[in-house]
């Protein structure tokens, strides 16, 4: 029977009531008295030298308050990068300055040159059209391979070349890996592209700056996944505002997918302008702006090689990747193709040797950073494509080949630094085979063939690392921030709780799932618990939400704070019942003395905490409020096995997803319904990447797919009803909840599953095709069928 509440119950999302009734409070819903509006004049060329900016006519237009240019920001810092990579030669990465407004040069289409502040948005837009900017256009650097040639133009004149870093991992294994390839009985090579994506959250980015002259306090309302991080980066490194003088508020946020992690120029500009003008300043992105100003995702070009012995055991993996950084380093960009990617190249397999080489490249394109999965999808796509190709070359069953090489004993130390604490990959595959009805596939393929379609089956296994930690380790790897999480639990006198968390919800369902955890611990109704997040003024310092870390790291902080609450409440209860503290038990919202019928209700104890008439204050201070910071000892490692069946139209190359099945290991699950929804969303995004999404640039650095007219997004009609399962979880061994995280799994596991299915369909039709790059569009499939 399903549970009615607490951990494991599919409690309905309480936040959906306000969202579905139009009562959500998003940043764009916030308007302050006397606010002005800002419109950014952005570069329409990818690379050029600014020779003159004439704002005279624009400044004189009606309603214009002030026009800011790069000259106004000479005395402030550039946008900081939060992760430093050390290359394989021991040198720090190249880290060019990232100005708030273009300074001397423009380096990508969409880079802001001027910011026009006016009484109305229409006046700001009109004035921007009157600004005259003279730019001497330079050749654009777009292709990564060409960008690394000696005669390529430089994106940044003060750098020696366009390479940000040349990273090798594990460098000490390089010679052993080469030896393994020399001795291999079989080597499979796959060249592939992980296509560039635009995140496209439902809500575009918004920033509203405010300044209180009487207190010298600044406030930024913004669409952020981690307001405390924005306060730290913008305050300390860009504008020089002490943290106690800067408040950052991220109210309801309509999706992020990673792109709202980062600190953006628009946030700094609005905060800076509000103080300069002593007036609130607001910016709301248009969808067109979002395409050329939000950080993009993915964009890797990789060659991967897999070595096998005569018995088809994996002996080594070797990869070489070009990773696009875009024109500037976004907040966490350097970590994505390195530590979030290279450490997952062992996958679910006991391959003893792995070497990963990544060359990060500056180009005249929008900066690239974390997008749902961030490094893990890129690693999984490479590994699962080359394994599938190897199975076909060897003439063996792709599932059997994977099973033969699965890690089967835990904990397991990989050759790429990380150690898997728990898992059961065989059990996941057993579940997948049963759910996906592989035995019936031949009949389904025959039916499709009779209808003029090619049917293919693709499978995939993956593992991911979530809850990036611990802080001391990632600090050694280049992280410039701690990666802990925090929670303050405040119990009111009447027994209700307010939980203030550094995690941030932008679609994950925190306001529902977090109370389930605490309600289970205390034995009270979930409705007695309120979650507060998103405001640096009333939440403890925390790192926010990304990397499937909320429940594993943020939830664990709440558990630790609640444990402190319970321990103190037991002391009070012991005094009230004149018993030993060691004999006090808490169950179903009541404290009792073990072995007796004495008990006192939760609410009576919490009232006594604030009305301390019945216990000595020298032993227990009044009140019931505790804070905890939780820094994990290891990553968590969700894993999965996915299967996809596609139909390919023989005449047009159109691909239809006919069936999709997942078996995931998320450890213990707090709310199965929310987890189902997270998996569904990730699957659709992964299918979108596999079949249709692509941010394409021409040789001049113009984004060809800069609107929904050209950038294809998946719709409900593009996907089938999914069959998802997460009942085979193996609990995480090192956090108090045994949870692993679920938010990115679907986006990690689905792209290679889809592509494997398409290749299988084409080969079933006699086409000698061993790979099709994403997006697997009808044109690409048709071309592949033509040879």
XYZ file of C-alpha atoms in Angstrom, residues 88-704:
617
model
C 48.543 18.443 -17.848
C 51.765 20.444 -17.800
C 51.041 21.919 -14.375
C 50.071 25.348 -15.723
C 46.943 27.275 -14.725
C 44.293 27.759 -17.403
C 44.161 31.002 -19.350
C 41.559 33.256 -17.755
C 40.774 36.402 -19.752
C 38.824 39.289 -18.246
C 35.064 39.097 -18.762
C 33.762 42.694 -18.718
C 30.241 43.623 -17.641
C 29.877 45.656 -20.847
C 32.109 45.209 -23.896
C 35.443 46.915 -23.375
C 37.407 47.677 -26.532
C 36.238 44.599 -28.428
C 33.141 42.536 -28.990
C 33.671 38.789 -28.891
C 30.309 37.193 -29.637
C 26.951 38.073 -31.101
C 24.792 39.136 -28.186
C 27.552 40.623 -26.044
C 26.181 43.776 -24.348
C 27.839 47.024 -25.459
C 25.592 49.667 -23.899
C 22.850 49.653 -21.289
C 20.134 52.250 -21.768
C 18.159 53.124 -18.629
C 14.881 54.981 -19.173
C 11.561 55.635 -17.518
C 9.858 53.040 -19.696
C 11.082 49.993 -21.561
C 9.820 51.422 -24.848
C 11.849 54.604 -24.324
C 14.942 52.558 -23.543
C 14.511 50.504 -26.714
C 13.950 53.588 -28.869
C 17.053 55.265 -27.467
C 19.177 52.177 -28.056
C 18.361 52.413 -31.747
C 19.796 55.940 -31.780
C 23.188 54.887 -30.421
C 25.910 54.789 -33.061
C 28.579 52.143 -32.492
C 31.515 51.927 -34.886
C 33.136 48.492 -34.983
C 35.979 47.315 -37.182
C 34.913 43.763 -37.908
C 37.511 41.018 -37.475
C 37.464 37.424 -38.732
C 35.346 35.276 -36.436
C 36.800 32.249 -34.685
C 34.083 29.581 -34.766
C 35.532 26.178 -35.631
C 37.417 24.712 -32.657
C 40.012 22.806 -34.663
C 40.824 25.863 -36.769
C 40.933 28.006 -33.634
C 43.965 26.004 -32.471
C 45.986 26.518 -35.642
C 48.926 28.912 -35.644
C 47.352 31.322 -38.136
C 43.965 31.600 -36.387
C 42.837 35.043 -35.210
C 42.837 35.340 -31.424
C 39.617 35.813 -29.493
C 41.609 37.565 -26.751
C 44.567 39.630 -27.906
C 46.307 39.391 -24.538
C 46.475 35.583 -24.693
C 49.087 33.590 -26.583
C 46.476 31.542 -28.443
C 42.875 30.324 -28.264
C 43.487 27.322 -26.011
C 42.186 27.761 -22.479
C 43.819 24.560 -21.205
C 45.116 21.165 -22.327
C 43.984 18.760 -19.606
C 45.014 15.125 -19.194
C 43.544 12.638 -16.752
C 44.861 10.395 -15.346
C 48.202 11.651 -16.666
C 50.135 8.985 -14.758
C 48.156 6.289 -16.620
C 48.926 7.566 -20.104
C 51.782 5.203 -20.929
C 49.942 2.195 -19.466
C 46.875 3.069 -21.550
C 48.972 3.260 -24.706
C 50.508 -0.107 -23.876
C 47.034 -1.606 -23.422
C 46.026 -0.394 -26.868
C 49.177 -1.825 -28.406
C 48.339 -5.205 -26.873
C 44.593 -5.142 -27.561
C 42.914 -7.930 -29.502
C 40.361 -5.429 -30.803
C 40.095 -1.642 -30.836
C 36.908 0.270 -31.627
C 37.060 3.963 -32.483
C 34.152 6.375 -32.599
C 34.236 10.016 -33.656
C 31.266 11.997 -32.455
C 29.876 15.420 -31.670
C 27.924 16.392 -28.582
C 25.831 19.160 -30.086
C 25.561 22.650 -28.607
C 22.261 23.333 -26.839
C 20.278 26.311 -25.580
C 18.686 25.623 -22.188
C 15.391 27.443 -22.841
C 13.807 27.410 -19.373
C 10.169 28.462 -19.444
C 10.932 31.701 -17.578
C 13.600 33.931 -19.173
C 16.169 35.615 -16.977
C 15.193 38.781 -15.066
C 17.190 41.167 -12.853
C 15.902 43.993 -10.680
C 18.381 46.119 -8.751
C 17.423 48.321 -5.821
C 19.392 50.644 -3.535
C 18.584 52.153 -0.151
C 20.656 55.299 0.310
C 19.756 55.584 3.996
C 21.418 52.259 4.834
C 23.765 51.953 1.835
C 22.205 48.534 1.190
C 21.792 47.034 -2.268
C 19.237 44.386 -3.237
C 19.152 42.253 -6.357
C 16.028 40.301 -7.296
C 17.058 37.697 -9.838
C 16.206 34.405 -11.501
C 18.944 32.363 -9.856
C 19.461 28.773 -8.784
C 21.916 29.870 -6.067
C 21.392 33.378 -4.648
C 24.132 33.086 -2.016
C 26.696 32.306 -4.721
C 25.543 35.313 -6.765
C 25.879 37.521 -3.691
C 29.425 36.251 -3.106
C 30.587 36.523 -6.726
C 28.964 39.829 -7.599
C 29.534 41.531 -4.283
C 33.101 40.498 -3.585
C 34.584 40.154 -7.061
C 32.659 42.474 -9.374
C 31.098 45.437 -7.586
C 33.020 45.402 -4.329
C 29.905 45.389 -2.137
C 30.369 43.783 1.308
C 28.081 40.807 1.743
C 26.298 42.368 4.707
C 25.380 45.284 2.428
C 24.062 43.126 -0.417
C 20.866 41.074 -0.399
C 20.047 38.696 -3.253
C 16.501 37.370 -3.629
C 15.526 34.580 -5.999
C 11.754 34.100 -5.597
C 9.813 31.544 -7.640
C 11.994 30.563 -10.592
C 10.496 28.982 -13.689
C 13.116 26.378 -14.523
C 16.861 26.659 -14.831
C 18.503 23.472 -16.164
C 21.869 24.876 -15.112
C 21.765 28.096 -17.081
C 20.578 30.078 -14.033
C 23.492 28.951 -11.864
C 25.865 31.519 -13.263
C 26.499 35.184 -12.515
C 25.599 37.296 -15.530
C 26.468 40.813 -16.626
C 22.840 41.931 -16.485
C 22.672 41.214 -12.748
C 25.767 43.318 -12.063
C 24.565 46.118 -14.321
C 21.162 46.437 -12.661
C 22.704 46.408 -9.169
C 25.370 48.949 -10.173
C 22.906 51.209 -11.972
C 20.413 51.219 -9.097
C 23.052 52.628 -6.788
C 24.402 55.071 -9.365
C 20.910 56.425 -10.068
C 19.408 55.908 -6.584
C 16.507 54.259 -8.329
C 15.364 50.661 -8.955
C 16.463 49.345 -12.365
C 14.816 46.352 -14.032
C 15.673 44.122 -16.975
C 13.604 41.278 -18.381
C 15.144 39.162 -21.110
C 13.283 38.559 -24.315
C 13.427 35.080 -25.758
C 15.602 36.393 -28.592
C 18.063 37.837 -26.073
C 18.112 34.549 -24.183
C 19.388 32.694 -27.237
C 22.476 34.930 -27.440
C 23.053 35.798 -23.767
C 22.178 32.719 -21.672
C 25.071 30.277 -21.334
C 24.820 27.425 -23.832
C 25.490 23.758 -23.076
C 27.525 20.778 -24.369
C 29.483 21.465 -27.649
C 32.179 18.783 -27.544
C 33.912 17.042 -30.452
C 35.421 13.737 -29.349
C 37.353 10.744 -30.575
C 36.967 7.787 -28.207
C 38.751 4.452 -28.438
C 37.931 1.225 -26.603
C 40.472 -1.595 -26.259
C 39.340 -5.181 -25.637
C 41.207 -8.429 -25.069
C 40.548 -11.716 -26.850
C 37.745 -12.528 -24.386
C 35.999 -9.176 -24.984
C 37.004 -7.713 -21.640
C 37.502 -3.964 -21.687
C 41.185 -3.220 -21.074
C 41.418 0.533 -21.699
C 39.525 3.641 -22.794
C 41.181 6.640 -24.417
C 39.485 9.893 -25.434
C 40.482 13.165 -27.057
C 38.005 16.036 -26.839
C 37.741 19.613 -28.036
C 35.469 21.502 -25.634
C 34.046 24.878 -26.582
C 34.279 27.560 -23.882
C 32.781 30.283 -26.069
C 34.153 33.819 -25.867
C 34.560 33.974 -22.079
C 34.754 31.629 -19.112
C 31.318 31.316 -17.549
C 31.101 30.633 -13.797
C 31.741 26.877 -13.743
C 32.593 26.282 -17.415
C 36.135 24.901 -16.973
C 34.963 22.099 -14.653
C 32.341 20.660 -17.007
C 34.565 18.967 -19.626
C 37.176 18.029 -17.026
C 36.268 16.942 -13.502
C 32.547 16.483 -14.223
C 33.315 14.508 -17.376
C 36.669 12.746 -17.087
C 35.857 11.208 -13.704
C 32.860 9.397 -15.248
C 34.707 7.811 -18.170
C 34.871 4.438 -16.416
C 31.083 4.283 -16.517
C 29.465 1.143 -15.123
C 32.436 -0.935 -16.186
C 35.555 -2.414 -14.601
C 37.870 -1.037 -17.283
C 41.256 -0.910 -15.529
C 42.811 1.959 -17.492
C 41.363 5.265 -18.685
C 43.006 8.352 -20.167
C 41.063 11.502 -21.019
C 42.493 14.475 -22.881
C 40.467 17.670 -23.151
C 41.524 20.831 -24.941
C 39.268 23.748 -24.081
C 38.960 26.369 -26.788
C 37.938 30.027 -26.902
C 35.700 30.928 -29.853
C 33.579 33.900 -30.889
C 30.398 32.274 -29.610
C 28.179 32.544 -26.546
C 29.936 31.151 -23.429
C 29.261 27.483 -22.702
C 28.656 26.111 -19.205
C 26.726 23.473 -17.287
C 23.452 22.225 -18.763
C 21.358 19.470 -17.202
C 23.853 16.695 -16.482
C 26.949 18.853 -17.106
C 29.785 16.585 -18.231
C 28.023 13.362 -17.295
C 25.881 13.262 -20.504
C 28.991 13.900 -22.602
C 30.887 11.060 -20.906
C 27.949 8.654 -21.129
C 27.326 9.421 -24.798
C 30.941 8.702 -25.727
C 31.195 5.514 -23.724
C 27.844 4.006 -24.656
C 28.229 4.744 -28.334
C 31.669 3.153 -28.571
C 30.536 0.071 -26.608
C 27.552 -0.382 -28.891
C 29.773 -0.015 -31.941
C 32.257 -2.521 -30.505
C 29.489 -5.079 -29.992
C 28.484 -4.785 -33.642
C 32.073 -5.066 -34.847
C 32.602 -8.167 -32.703
C 29.224 -9.677 -33.585
C 28.190 -10.034 -29.955
C 25.054 -9.060 -28.100
C 25.433 -5.468 -26.802
C 23.714 -6.326 -23.525
C 25.914 -9.371 -22.967
C 29.032 -7.314 -23.680
C 27.993 -4.752 -21.102
C 27.056 -7.369 -18.521
C 30.410 -9.100 -18.959
C 32.208 -5.881 -18.084
C 29.925 -4.539 -15.332
C 31.359 -3.606 -11.968
C 29.787 -6.170 -9.643
C 31.403 -5.592 -6.243
C 31.028 -2.456 -4.138
C 32.592 -0.261 -2.965
C 34.582 0.013 -6.186
C 37.583 2.245 -6.777
C 37.633 3.402 -10.398
C 40.827 4.272 -12.290
C 39.532 7.861 -12.613
C 39.706 8.854 -8.937
C 36.078 8.381 -7.882
C 34.932 5.455 -5.725
C 31.420 4.027 -6.200
C 29.967 3.236 -2.776
C 26.931 1.207 -3.875
C 25.074 -0.118 -6.887
C 23.778 -3.215 -8.644
C 24.064 -2.859 -12.414
C 23.015 -6.433 -13.165
C 19.783 -5.981 -11.227
C 19.052 -2.778 -13.136
C 19.544 -4.588 -16.428
C 17.338 -7.466 -15.240
C 14.587 -4.969 -14.456
C 15.006 -3.220 -17.799
C 14.837 -6.445 -19.790
C 11.624 -7.456 -18.026
C 9.944 -4.060 -18.324
C 10.961 -3.377 -21.918
C 9.748 -6.791 -23.141
C 12.825 -7.562 -25.226
C 11.363 -10.965 -26.068
C 8.542 -9.261 -27.959
C 10.814 -6.941 -29.947
C 11.125 -9.221 -32.987
C 7.358 -9.195 -33.448
C 7.227 -5.410 -33.069
C 10.013 -5.032 -35.627
C 8.177 -7.259 -38.083
C 5.011 -5.193 -37.641
C 6.921 -1.973 -38.309
C 8.546 -3.483 -41.384
C 5.123 -4.420 -42.713
C 4.151 -0.766 -42.357
C 7.208 0.422 -44.292
C 9.245 1.420 -41.231
C 12.600 0.294 -39.881
C 12.484 -0.475 -36.171
C 15.534 -0.352 -33.934
C 16.284 -1.148 -30.303
C 18.891 0.828 -28.395
C 20.075 0.216 -24.866
C 22.340 2.163 -22.575
C 23.803 1.907 -19.079
C 25.129 4.890 -17.179
C 26.336 6.115 -13.847
C 26.616 9.702 -12.733
C 28.284 11.563 -9.890
C 26.020 13.960 -7.980
C 26.205 16.171 -4.914
C 29.641 17.437 -5.909
C 31.807 17.134 -2.786
C 33.606 17.188 -0.438
C 34.712 20.797 -0.330
C 38.329 20.060 0.593
C 38.674 17.674 -2.368
C 37.027 19.865 -4.988
C 39.055 22.766 -3.660
C 42.208 20.844 -4.551
C 40.714 20.281 -8.016
C 40.213 24.000 -8.584
C 36.800 24.881 -7.126
C 36.807 28.409 -5.758
C 33.858 27.857 -3.445
C 32.787 25.364 -0.813
C 30.208 22.823 -1.932
C 28.431 22.132 1.346
C 24.787 22.937 2.078
C 23.027 24.426 5.070
C 19.712 24.457 6.912
C 18.244 26.293 9.864
C 15.259 24.642 11.538
C 13.160 26.959 13.690
C 10.422 25.365 15.794
C 7.617 27.696 16.815
C 6.092 27.567 20.288
C 3.012 25.753 19.004
C 5.007 23.024 17.254
C 5.114 24.183 13.654
C 8.488 24.366 11.918
C 10.082 26.829 9.517
C 13.047 25.383 7.639
C 15.392 27.884 6.020
C 17.627 26.291 3.427
C 20.478 27.334 1.173
C 19.082 25.027 -1.514
C 16.818 26.639 -4.096
C 13.739 25.234 -5.789
C 12.991 26.025 -9.401
C 10.762 23.100 -10.270
C 12.145 20.303 -8.095
C 9.322 20.244 -5.527
C 11.381 21.130 -2.443
C 8.405 22.617 -0.628
C 6.825 19.166 -0.708
C 9.730 16.728 -0.441
C 11.730 18.456 2.283
C 8.786 18.495 4.739
C 8.292 14.782 4.095
C 11.752 14.098 5.493
C 11.279 16.165 8.650
C 7.706 14.953 9.184
C 9.007 11.378 9.111
C 11.694 12.153 11.676
C 9.338 13.814 14.160
C 6.085 12.030 13.381
C 4.005 15.120 12.622
C 1.929 16.163 9.644
C 3.812 17.600 6.654
C 1.521 20.640 6.688
C 3.170 21.780 9.938
C 6.453 22.404 8.101
C 7.203 25.400 5.895
C 10.238 25.688 3.630
C 11.907 29.086 3.120
C 14.520 29.537 0.428
C 15.848 32.012 -2.087
C 16.559 35.073 0.086
C 20.058 35.644 1.428
C 18.621 37.861 4.173
C 16.792 35.026 5.918
C 18.517 31.800 4.888
C 21.923 30.450 5.927
C 24.816 30.586 3.491
C 24.362 27.779 0.999
C 25.529 26.759 -2.453
C 22.133 26.405 -4.115
C 20.678 23.796 -6.420
C 22.440 22.047 -9.292
C 24.042 18.683 -9.949
C 21.151 16.711 -8.386
C 22.410 17.816 -4.972
C 19.302 19.174 -3.242
C 18.116 16.126 -1.329
C 21.521 14.460 -0.977
C 23.287 17.561 0.354
C 20.555 20.063 1.289
C 18.290 17.352 2.647
C 21.130 15.921 4.719
C 21.759 19.367 6.240
C 18.093 19.461 7.254
C 18.390 16.025 8.824
C 21.406 17.110 10.860
C 19.664 20.307 12.033
C 16.505 18.366 12.899
C 18.544 15.824 14.849
C 19.863 18.694 16.949
C 16.280 19.893 17.486
C 15.136 16.439 18.565
C 18.072 16.012 20.955
C 17.297 19.305 22.686
C 13.567 18.550 22.741
C 14.341 15.208 24.414
C 16.158 17.059 27.202
C 13.113 19.251 27.772
C 10.784 16.247 27.651
C 12.960 14.430 30.170
C 12.601 17.301 32.631
C 8.855 17.513 32.050
C 8.414 13.796 32.762
C 11.107 13.628 35.443
C 12.941 10.905 33.585
C 16.430 10.220 32.311
C 17.186 11.754 28.930
C 18.535 8.416 27.725
C 15.086 6.847 28.268
C 13.210 9.360 26.112
C 11.805 8.142 22.799
C 10.130 10.145 20.015
C 7.475 8.465 17.922
C 4.379 9.682 16.087
C 4.759 13.213 17.382
C 5.020 12.328 21.079
C 7.827 11.830 23.553
C 7.583 8.873 25.908
C 9.611 7.234 28.634
C 10.718 3.784 27.558
C 8.961 1.012 29.449
C 6.297 3.304 30.942
C 3.026 4.910 29.907
C 4.387 8.405 30.447
C 4.244 10.636 27.390
C 4.097 14.258 26.371
C 3.046 15.628 23.004
C 5.414 17.349 20.567
C 3.476 20.598 20.892
C 3.693 20.566 24.682
C 7.470 20.193 24.529
C 7.868 22.962 21.949
C 5.699 25.279 24.051
C 7.829 24.520 27.078
C 10.915 25.449 25.054
C 9.586 29.017 24.855
C 7.794 29.080 28.217
C 10.527 27.529 30.392
C 8.709 27.155 33.696
C 9.403 23.484 34.287
C 13.119 22.992 33.713
C 16.314 24.685 34.946
C 17.624 27.347 32.563
C 21.194 26.665 33.643
C 20.856 23.254 31.948
C 18.807 24.157 28.869
C 18.545 27.571 27.275
C 15.109 28.641 25.978
C 14.088 28.348 22.363
C 14.210 25.585 19.781
C 16.240 26.569 16.728
C 19.275 24.876 15.220
C 21.522 25.266 12.172
C 23.594 22.608 10.451
C 26.056 22.637 7.568
C 26.551 19.375 5.701
C 29.627 18.687 3.581
C 29.438 15.202 2.018
C 32.359 12.804 2.233
C 31.835 11.577 -1.340
C 29.740 12.022 -4.438
C 26.528 10.051 -4.750
C 26.276 7.694 -7.719
C 22.841 7.264 -9.315
C 22.839 4.743 -12.126
C 20.445 3.473 -14.742
C 19.712 1.156 -17.628
C 17.557 2.507 -20.480
C 15.961 1.047 -23.587
C 14.490 2.853 -26.571
C 12.661 1.600 -29.626
C 12.440 3.848 -32.678
C 10.775 3.683 -36.041
C 12.546 5.197 -39.040
C 10.615 6.194 -42.136
C 12.404 4.629 -45.107
C 11.380 7.414 -47.460
C 12.066 10.516 -45.363
C 14.442 9.459 -42.592
C 12.039 10.751 -39.936
C 12.576 9.128 -36.535
C 9.717 8.358 -34.150
C 10.257 7.273 -30.560
C 7.945 4.272 -30.275
C 8.807 3.035 -26.784
C 11.079 4.176 -23.957
C 11.798 2.276 -20.747
C 14.005 3.171 -17.792
C 15.303 1.393 -14.711
C 17.057 3.766 -12.322
C 18.910 3.427 -9.045
C 18.338 6.616 -7.054
C 18.950 5.052 -3.661
C 16.106 5.738 -1.243
C 13.293 7.754 -2.822
C 11.535 10.486 -0.840
C 8.586 11.165 -3.182
C 8.078 8.667 -6.043
C 5.694 10.943 -7.949
C 8.167 13.831 -7.976
C 10.952 11.477 -9.037
C 8.816 10.187 -11.929
C 8.311 13.768 -13.060
C 12.024 14.544 -12.845
C 12.835 11.500 -14.968
C 10.150 12.371 -17.522
C 11.495 15.897 -17.900
C 15.072 14.702 -18.272
C 14.073 12.135 -20.874
C 12.328 14.744 -22.990
C 15.349 17.046 -22.836
C 17.684 14.203 -23.762
C 15.434 13.131 -26.622
C 15.337 16.759 -27.742
C 19.131 16.793 -27.945
C 19.243 13.443 -29.702
C 16.665 14.235 -32.370
C 16.207 17.961 -32.933
C 17.959 20.587 -30.811
C 21.081 22.250 -32.208
C 22.623 25.686 -31.689
C 24.348 26.148 -35.025
C 26.752 28.950 -35.979
C 27.894 29.983 -39.437
C 31.494 30.847 -40.292
C 30.881 34.500 -39.351
C 29.792 33.644 -35.822
C 26.105 34.269 -36.474
C 23.765 31.982 -34.551
C 21.624 30.420 -37.257
